[in-house]
């Protein structure tokens, strides 16, 4: 929601450094810096719960933060310029707040959200979001938290570019309107299973496990295979070593 303003109470840090930052995080505080607008930079820390409350509000990452330093009455209109996340836990581990003038434009990255179900998807196509963020320029109070893109009319083979994004009053799109592809609908990719390989034998070569004819006993090639259960060492009545008659 453009124009969302949230008050944020912060403390000024006495020291900087990785050891101090780790100590603050153990105490539930997120280290950061407040800078810009021709004033000195402040090393600050913010209660993690308070920061989470602010950034999960209606304005999201683009809310205007009315930052109040502990012990002061004046506010610093600021934006979240950058942040770092813990690679394991995923929590924010450091923030950069930039003080801004509300009557001067700023640049920011804004998320594009796809809305609707394309006709091509109903026919078996696959919707892909090629680019999820675009760069915009606007007054701080006019930066949207996201921009919707209606994809319901897309057929198989269609693409939507930045040029297809509806104009937004007070917001200037900075990326190339024709080169920036936002979404596509394509046919699903078929995965072809490889055919089993059949080993080709050279002339005169015998398949593995078989005995070449020239190595077989004389007459063995002309004899039919023995019946199951037959025993060459038994007589007609099954008595070993006897001869009928």
JSON list of N, CA and C in Angstrom, two decimals, residues 13-70:
[
{"chain": "A", "resi": 13, "resn": "UNK", "atom": "N", "xyz": [23.82, 2.85, 18.71]},
{"chain": "A", "resi": 13, "resn": "UNK", "atom": "CA", "xyz": [24.86, 1.97, 19.24]},
{"chain": "A", "resi": 13, "resn": "UNK", "atom": "C", "xyz": [26.09, 2.77, 19.61]},
{"chain": "A", "resi": 14, "resn": "UNK", "atom": "N", "xyz": [26.76, 2.31, 20.65]},
{"chain": "A", "resi": 14, "resn": "UNK", "atom": "CA", "xyz": [27.99, 3.00, 21.07]},
{"chain": "A", "resi": 14, "resn": "UNK", "atom": "C", "xyz": [29.21, 2.51, 20.29]},
{"chain": "A", "resi": 15, "resn": "UNK", "atom": "N", "xyz": [29.17, 1.27, 19.84]},
{"chain": "A", "resi": 15, "resn": "UNK", "atom": "CA", "xyz": [30.33, 0.71, 19.13]},
{"chain": "A", "resi": 15, "resn": "UNK", "atom": "C", "xyz": [29.87, -0.10, 17.94]},
{"chain": "A", "resi": 16, "resn": "UNK", "atom": "N", "xyz": [30.81, -0.35, 17.02]},
{"chain": "A", "resi": 16, "resn": "UNK", "atom": "CA", "xyz": [30.53, -1.16, 15.85]},
{"chain": "A", "resi": 16, "resn": "UNK", "atom": "C", "xyz": [31.48, -2.34, 15.82]},
{"chain": "A", "resi": 17, "resn": "UNK", "atom": "N", "xyz": [31.25, -3.24, 14.89]},
{"chain": "A", "resi": 17, "resn": "UNK", "atom": "CA", "xyz": [32.12, -4.40, 14.77]},
{"chain": "A", "resi": 17, "resn": "UNK", "atom": "C", "xyz": [31.33, -5.68, 14.85]},
{"chain": "A", "resi": 18, "resn": "UNK", "atom": "N", "xyz": [31.94, -6.77, 14.35]},
{"chain": "A", "resi": 18, "resn": "UNK", "atom": "CA", "xyz": [31.25, -8.06, 14.29]},
{"chain": "A", "resi": 18, "resn": "UNK", "atom": "C", "xyz": [30.94, -8.61, 15.68]},
{"chain": "A", "resi": 19, "resn": "UNK", "atom": "N", "xyz": [31.86, -8.40, 16.62]},
{"chain": "A", "resi": 19, "resn": "UNK", "atom": "CA", "xyz": [31.63, -8.91, 17.99]},
{"chain": "A", "resi": 19, "resn": "UNK", "atom": "C", "xyz": [30.44, -8.21, 18.62]},
{"chain": "A", "resi": 20, "resn": "UNK", "atom": "N", "xyz": [30.35, -6.90, 18.43]},
{"chain": "A", "resi": 20, "resn": "UNK", "atom": "CA", "xyz": [29.23, -6.13, 18.98]},
{"chain": "A", "resi": 20, "resn": "UNK", "atom": "C", "xyz": [27.92, -6.56, 18.32]},
{"chain": "A", "resi": 21, "resn": "UNK", "atom": "N", "xyz": [27.96, -6.80, 17.00]},
{"chain": "A", "resi": 21, "resn": "UNK", "atom": "CA", "xyz": [26.76, -7.22, 16.28]},
{"chain": "A", "resi": 21, "resn": "UNK", "atom": "C", "xyz": [26.27, -8.57, 16.78]},
{"chain": "A", "resi": 22, "resn": "UNK", "atom": "N", "xyz": [27.18, -9.51, 17.02]},
{"chain": "A", "resi": 22, "resn": "UNK", "atom": "CA", "xyz": [26.78, -10.83, 17.53]},
{"chain": "A", "resi": 22, "resn": "UNK", "atom": "C", "xyz": [26.17, -10.70, 18.92]},
{"chain": "A", "resi": 23, "resn": "UNK", "atom": "N", "xyz": [26.73, -9.84, 19.74]},
{"chain": "A", "resi": 23, "resn": "UNK", "atom": "CA", "xyz": [26.19, -9.64, 21.09]},
{"chain": "A", "resi": 23, "resn": "UNK", "atom": "C", "xyz": [24.77, -9.08, 21.02]},
{"chain": "A", "resi": 24, "resn": "UNK", "atom": "N", "xyz": [24.55, -8.14, 20.12]},
{"chain": "A", "resi": 24, "resn": "UNK", "atom": "CA", "xyz": [23.22, -7.54, 19.99]},
{"chain": "A", "resi": 24, "resn": "UNK", "atom": "C", "xyz": [22.20, -8.58, 19.54]},
{"chain": "A", "resi": 25, "resn": "UNK", "atom": "N", "xyz": [22.58, -9.43, 18.60]},
{"chain": "A", "resi": 25, "resn": "UNK", "atom": "CA", "xyz": [21.65, -10.44, 18.10]},
{"chain": "A", "resi": 25, "resn": "UNK", "atom": "C", "xyz": [21.29, -11.42, 19.21]},
{"chain": "A", "resi": 26, "resn": "UNK", "atom": "N", "xyz": [22.25, -11.77, 20.06]},
{"chain": "A", "resi": 26, "resn": "UNK", "atom": "CA", "xyz": [21.95, -12.67, 21.18]},
{"chain": "A", "resi": 26, "resn": "UNK", "atom": "C", "xyz": [20.95, -12.03, 22.14]},
{"chain": "A", "resi": 27, "resn": "UNK", "atom": "N", "xyz": [20.94, -10.70, 22.18]},
{"chain": "A", "resi": 27, "resn": "UNK", "atom": "CA", "xyz": [20.02, -9.97, 23.06]},
{"chain": "A", "resi": 27, "resn": "UNK", "atom": "C", "xyz": [18.69, -9.64, 22.38]},
{"chain": "A", "resi": 28, "resn": "UNK", "atom": "N", "xyz": [18.51, -10.15, 21.15]},
{"chain": "A", "resi": 28, "resn": "UNK", "atom": "CA", "xyz": [17.25, -9.91, 20.44]},
{"chain": "A", "resi": 28, "resn": "UNK", "atom": "C", "xyz": [17.20, -8.58, 19.72]},
{"chain": "A", "resi": 29, "resn": "UNK", "atom": "N", "xyz": [18.36, -7.99, 19.44]},
{"chain": "A", "resi": 29, "resn": "UNK", "atom": "CA", "xyz": [18.43, -6.70, 18.76]},
{"chain": "A", "resi": 29, "resn": "UNK", "atom": "C", "xyz": [19.10, -6.87, 17.39]},
{"chain": "A", "resi": 30, "resn": "UNK", "atom": "N", "xyz": [18.59, -6.14, 16.39]},
{"chain": "A", "resi": 30, "resn": "UNK", "atom": "CA", "xyz": [19.14, -6.21, 15.04]},
{"chain": "A", "resi": 30, "resn": "UNK", "atom": "C", "xyz": [19.98, -4.96, 14.79]},
{"chain": "A", "resi": 31, "resn": "UNK", "atom": "N", "xyz": [21.29, -5.12, 14.51]},
{"chain": "A", "resi": 31, "resn": "UNK", "atom": "CA", "xyz": [22.13, -3.96, 14.23]},
{"chain": "A", "resi": 31, "resn": "UNK", "atom": "C", "xyz": [21.80, -3.36, 12.86]},
{"chain": "A", "resi": 32, "resn": "UNK", "atom": "N", "xyz": [22.08, -2.07, 12.72]},
{"chain": "A", "resi": 32, "resn": "UNK", "atom": "CA", "xyz": [21.81, -1.40, 11.46]},
{"chain": "A", "resi": 32, "resn": "UNK", "atom": "C", "xyz": [22.47, -0.05, 11.39]},
{"chain": "A", "resi": 33, "resn": "UNK", "atom": "N", "xyz": [22.20, 0.65, 10.27]},
{"chain": "A", "resi": 33, "resn": "UNK", "atom": "CA", "xyz": [22.74, 1.99, 10.04]},
{"chain": "A", "resi": 33, "resn": "UNK", "atom": "C", "xyz": [21.63, 2.87, 9.48]},
{"chain": "A", "resi": 34, "resn": "UNK", "atom": "N", "xyz": [21.55, 4.09, 9.96]},
{"chain": "A", "resi": 34, "resn": "UNK", "atom": "CA", "xyz": [20.65, 5.10, 9.43]},
{"chain": "A", "resi": 34, "resn": "UNK", "atom": "C", "xyz": [21.51, 6.20, 8.82]},
{"chain": "A", "resi": 35, "resn": "UNK", "atom": "N", "xyz": [21.33, 6.45, 7.51]},
{"chain": "A", "resi": 35, "resn": "UNK", "atom": "CA", "xyz": [22.20, 7.42, 6.85]},
{"chain": "A", "resi": 35, "resn": "UNK", "atom": "C", "xyz": [21.42, 8.19, 5.80]},
{"chain": "A", "resi": 36, "resn": "UNK", "atom": "N", "xyz": [22.05, 9.23, 5.26]},
{"chain": "A", "resi": 36, "resn": "UNK", "atom": "CA", "xyz": [21.49, 9.94, 4.12]},
{"chain": "A", "resi": 36, "resn": "UNK", "atom": "C", "xyz": [20.94, 11.31, 4.45]},
{"chain": "A", "resi": 37, "resn": "UNK", "atom": "N", "xyz": [20.46, 11.98, 3.39]},
{"chain": "A", "resi": 37, "resn": "UNK", "atom": "CA", "xyz": [19.84, 13.30, 3.47]},
{"chain": "A", "resi": 37, "resn": "UNK", "atom": "C", "xyz": [20.78, 14.36, 4.05]},
{"chain": "A", "resi": 38, "resn": "UNK", "atom": "N", "xyz": [22.06, 14.21, 3.79]},
{"chain": "A", "resi": 38, "resn": "UNK", "atom": "CA", "xyz": [23.01, 15.22, 4.20]},
{"chain": "A", "resi": 38, "resn": "UNK", "atom": "C", "xyz": [23.33, 15.25, 5.68]},
{"chain": "A", "resi": 39, "resn": "UNK", "atom": "N", "xyz": [22.87, 14.27, 6.43]},
{"chain": "A", "resi": 39, "resn": "UNK", "atom": "CA", "xyz": [23.15, 14.23, 7.86]},
{"chain": "A", "resi": 39, "resn": "UNK", "atom": "C", "xyz": [24.16, 13.12, 8.14]},
{"chain": "A", "resi": 40, "resn": "UNK", "atom": "N", "xyz": [24.65, 13.10, 9.36]},
{"chain": "A", "resi": 40, "resn": "UNK", "atom": "CA", "xyz": [25.62, 12.06, 9.71]},
{"chain": "A", "resi": 40, "resn": "UNK", "atom": "C", "xyz": [24.93, 10.70, 9.78]},
{"chain": "A", "resi": 41, "resn": "UNK", "atom": "N", "xyz": [25.71, 9.66, 9.63]},
{"chain": "A", "resi": 41, "resn": "UNK", "atom": "CA", "xyz": [25.18, 8.30, 9.73]},
{"chain": "A", "resi": 41, "resn": "UNK", "atom": "C", "xyz": [25.14, 7.87, 11.18]},
{"chain": "A", "resi": 42, "resn": "UNK", "atom": "N", "xyz": [24.08, 7.17, 11.56]},
{"chain": "A", "resi": 42, "resn": "UNK", "atom": "CA", "xyz": [23.93, 6.68, 12.93]},
{"chain": "A", "resi": 42, "resn": "UNK", "atom": "C", "xyz": [24.04, 5.15, 12.92]},
{"chain": "A", "resi": 43, "resn": "UNK", "atom": "N", "xyz": [24.84, 4.63, 13.82]},
{"chain": "A", "resi": 43, "resn": "UNK", "atom": "CA", "xyz": [24.85, 3.18, 14.06]},
{"chain": "A", "resi": 43, "resn": "UNK", "atom": "C", "xyz": [23.73, 2.90, 15.04]},
{"chain": "A", "resi": 44, "resn": "UNK", "atom": "N", "xyz": [22.78, 2.07, 14.63]},
{"chain": "A", "resi": 44, "resn": "UNK", "atom": "CA", "xyz": [21.58, 1.85, 15.43]},
{"chain": "A", "resi": 44, "resn": "UNK", "atom": "C", "xyz": [21.36, 0.36, 15.69]},
{"chain": "A", "resi": 45, "resn": "UNK", "atom": "N", "xyz": [20.43, 0.08, 16.57]},
{"chain": "A", "resi": 45, "resn": "UNK", "atom": "CA", "xyz": [19.95, -1.30, 16.76]},
{"chain": "A", "resi": 45, "resn": "UNK", "atom": "C", "xyz": [18.45, -1.23, 17.02]},
{"chain": "A", "resi": 46, "resn": "UNK", "atom": "N", "xyz": [17.75, -2.28, 16.59]},
{"chain": "A", "resi": 46, "resn": "UNK", "atom": "CA", "xyz": [16.29, -2.31, 16.63]},
{"chain": "A", "resi": 46, "resn": "UNK", "atom": "C", "xyz": [15.84, -3.63, 17.24]},
{"chain": "A", "resi": 47, "resn": "UNK", "atom": "N", "xyz": [14.90, -3.62, 18.18]},
{"chain": "A", "resi": 47, "resn": "UNK", "atom": "CA", "xyz": [14.35, -4.89, 18.68]},
{"chain": "A", "resi": 47, "resn": "UNK", "atom": "C", "xyz": [13.82, -5.74, 17.53]},
{"chain": "A", "resi": 48, "resn": "UNK", "atom": "N", "xyz": [14.20, -7.00, 17.48]},
{"chain": "A", "resi": 48, "resn": "UNK", "atom": "CA", "xyz": [13.81, -7.87, 16.36]},
{"chain": "A", "resi": 48, "resn": "UNK", "atom": "C", "xyz": [12.30, -7.94, 16.21]},
{"chain": "A", "resi": 49, "resn": "UNK", "atom": "N", "xyz": [11.59, -8.03, 17.32]},
{"chain": "A", "resi": 49, "resn": "UNK", "atom": "CA", "xyz": [10.12, -8.12, 17.26]},
{"chain": "A", "resi": 49, "resn": "UNK", "atom": "C", "xyz": [9.54, -6.85, 16.67]},
{"chain": "A", "resi": 50, "resn": "UNK", "atom": "N", "xyz": [10.10, -5.69, 17.02]},
{"chain": "A", "resi": 50, "resn": "UNK", "atom": "CA", "xyz": [9.61, -4.42, 16.50]},
{"chain": "A", "resi": 50, "resn": "UNK", "atom": "C", "xyz": [9.87, -4.31, 15.01]},
{"chain": "A", "resi": 51, "resn": "UNK", "atom": "N", "xyz": [11.04, -4.73, 14.57]},
{"chain": "A", "resi": 51, "resn": "UNK", "atom": "CA", "xyz": [11.36, -4.68, 13.15]},
{"chain": "A", "resi": 51, "resn": "UNK", "atom": "C", "xyz": [10.46, -5.61, 12.34]},
{"chain": "A", "resi": 52, "resn": "UNK", "atom": "N", "xyz": [10.19, -6.79, 12.88]},
{"chain": "A", "resi": 52, "resn": "UNK", "atom": "CA", "xyz": [9.32, -7.74, 12.19]},
{"chain": "A", "resi": 52, "resn": "UNK", "atom": "C", "xyz": [7.91, -7.18, 12.07]},
{"chain": "A", "resi": 53, "resn": "UNK", "atom": "N", "xyz": [7.44, -6.50, 13.11]},
{"chain": "A", "resi": 53, "resn": "UNK", "atom": "CA", "xyz": [6.10, -5.90, 13.09]},
{"chain": "A", "resi": 53, "resn": "UNK", "atom": "C", "xyz": [6.00, -4.84, 12.00]},
{"chain": "A", "resi": 54, "resn": "UNK", "atom": "N", "xyz": [7.03, -4.02, 11.89]},
{"chain": "A", "resi": 54, "resn": "UNK", "atom": "CA", "xyz": [7.03, -2.93, 10.91]},
{"chain": "A", "resi": 54, "resn": "UNK", "atom": "C", "xyz": [7.05, -3.46, 9.49]},
{"chain": "A", "resi": 55, "resn": "UNK", "atom": "N", "xyz": [7.92, -4.42, 9.20]},
{"chain": "A", "resi": 55, "resn": "UNK", "atom": "CA", "xyz": [8.10, -4.90, 7.83]},
{"chain": "A", "resi": 55, "resn": "UNK", "atom": "C", "xyz": [7.01, -5.86, 7.38]},
{"chain": "A", "resi": 56, "resn": "UNK", "atom": "N", "xyz": [6.20, -6.37, 8.30]},
{"chain": "A", "resi": 56, "resn": "UNK", "atom": "CA", "xyz": [5.11, -7.26, 7.92]},
{"chain": "A", "resi": 56, "resn": "UNK", "atom": "C", "xyz": [3.78, -6.51, 7.84]},
{"chain": "A", "resi": 57, "resn": "UNK", "atom": "N", "xyz": [3.82, -5.19, 7.94]},
{"chain": "A", "resi": 57, "resn": "UNK", "atom": "CA", "xyz": [2.61, -4.38, 7.85]},
{"chain": "A", "resi": 57, "resn": "UNK", "atom": "C", "xyz": [2.14, -4.22, 6.41]},
{"chain": "A", "resi": 58, "resn": "UNK", "atom": "N", "xyz": [1.14, -3.35, 6.22]},
{"chain": "A", "resi": 58, "resn": "UNK", "atom": "CA", "xyz": [0.53, -3.18, 4.89]},
{"chain": "A", "resi": 58, "resn": "UNK", "atom": "C", "xyz": [1.54, -2.64, 3.88]},
{"chain": "A", "resi": 59, "resn": "UNK", "atom": "N", "xyz": [2.48, -1.80, 4.34]},
{"chain": "A", "resi": 59, "resn": "UNK", "atom": "CA", "xyz": [3.45, -1.23, 3.41]},
{"chain": "A", "resi": 59, "resn": "UNK", "atom": "C", "xyz": [4.59, -2.15, 3.08]},
{"chain": "A", "resi": 60, "resn": "UNK", "atom": "N", "xyz": [4.74, -3.24, 3.83]},
{"chain": "A", "resi": 60, "resn": "UNK", "atom": "CA", "xyz": [5.80, -4.20, 3.57]},
{"chain": "A", "resi": 60, "resn": "UNK", "atom": "C", "xyz": [7.18, -3.56, 3.60]},
{"chain": "A", "resi": 61, "resn": "UNK", "atom": "N", "xyz": [8.01, -3.97, 2.67]},
{"chain": "A", "resi": 61, "resn": "UNK", "atom": "CA", "xyz": [9.39, -3.46, 2.62]},
{"chain": "A", "resi": 61, "resn": "UNK", "atom": "C", "xyz": [9.47, -2.03, 2.09]},
{"chain": "A", "resi": 62, "resn": "UNK", "atom": "N", "xyz": [8.34, -1.51, 1.59]},
{"chain": "A", "resi": 62, "resn": "UNK", "atom": "CA", "xyz": [8.35, -0.16, 1.02]},
{"chain": "A", "resi": 62, "resn": "UNK", "atom": "C", "xyz": [7.62, 0.86, 1.90]},
{"chain": "A", "resi": 63, "resn": "UNK", "atom": "N", "xyz": [7.37, 0.53, 3.13]},
{"chain": "A", "resi": 63, "resn": "UNK", "atom": "CA", "xyz": [6.72, 1.47, 4.04]},
{"chain": "A", "resi": 63, "resn": "UNK", "atom": "C", "xyz": [7.67, 2.63, 4.36]},
{"chain": "A", "resi": 64, "resn": "UNK", "atom": "N", "xyz": [7.11, 3.80, 4.60]},
{"chain": "A", "resi": 64, "resn": "UNK", "atom": "CA", "xyz": [7.90, 4.94, 5.06]},
{"chain": "A", "resi": 64, "resn": "UNK", "atom": "C", "xyz": [8.04, 4.80, 6.57]},
{"chain": "A", "resi": 65, "resn": "UNK", "atom": "N", "xyz": [9.27, 4.73, 7.02]},
{"chain": "A", "resi": 65, "resn": "UNK", "atom": "CA", "xyz": [9.55, 4.54, 8.44]},
{"chain": "A", "resi": 65, "resn": "UNK", "atom": "C", "xyz": [9.85, 5.88, 9.09]},
{"chain": "A", "resi": 66, "resn": "UNK", "atom": "N", "xyz": [9.03, 6.26, 10.06]},
{"chain": "A", "resi": 66, "resn": "UNK", "atom": "CA", "xyz": [9.30, 7.46, 10.84]},
{"chain": "A", "resi": 66, "resn": "UNK", "atom": "C", "xyz": [10.19, 7.04, 12.00]},
{"chain": "A", "resi": 67, "resn": "UNK", "atom": "N", "xyz": [11.51, 7.10, 11.76]},
{"chain": "A", "resi": 67, "resn": "UNK", "atom": "CA", "xyz": [12.47, 6.60, 12.73]},
{"chain": "A", "resi": 67, "resn": "UNK", "atom": "C", "xyz": [12.69, 7.64, 13.84]},
{"chain": "A", "resi": 68, "resn": "UNK", "atom": "N", "xyz": [12.59, 7.15, 15.07]},
{"chain": "A", "resi": 68, "resn": "UNK", "atom": "CA", "xyz": [12.81, 8.01, 16.23]},
{"chain": "A", "resi": 68, "resn": "UNK", "atom": "C", "xyz": [13.98, 7.42, 17.03]},
{"chain": "A", "resi": 69, "resn": "UNK", "atom": "N", "xyz": [15.05, 8.20, 17.14]},
{"chain": "A", "resi": 69, "resn": "UNK", "atom": "CA", "xyz": [16.19, 7.77, 17.96]},
{"chain": "A", "resi": 69, "resn": "UNK", "atom": "C", "xyz": [15.84, 7.93, 19.43]},
{"chain": "A", "resi": 70, "resn": "UNK", "atom": "N", "xyz": [16.20, 6.94, 20.22]},
{"chain": "A", "resi": 70, "resn": "UNK", "atom": "CA", "xyz": [15.90, 6.97, 21.65]},
{"chain": "A", "resi": 70, "resn": "UNK", "atom": "C", "xyz": [16.46, 8.26, 22.28]}
]
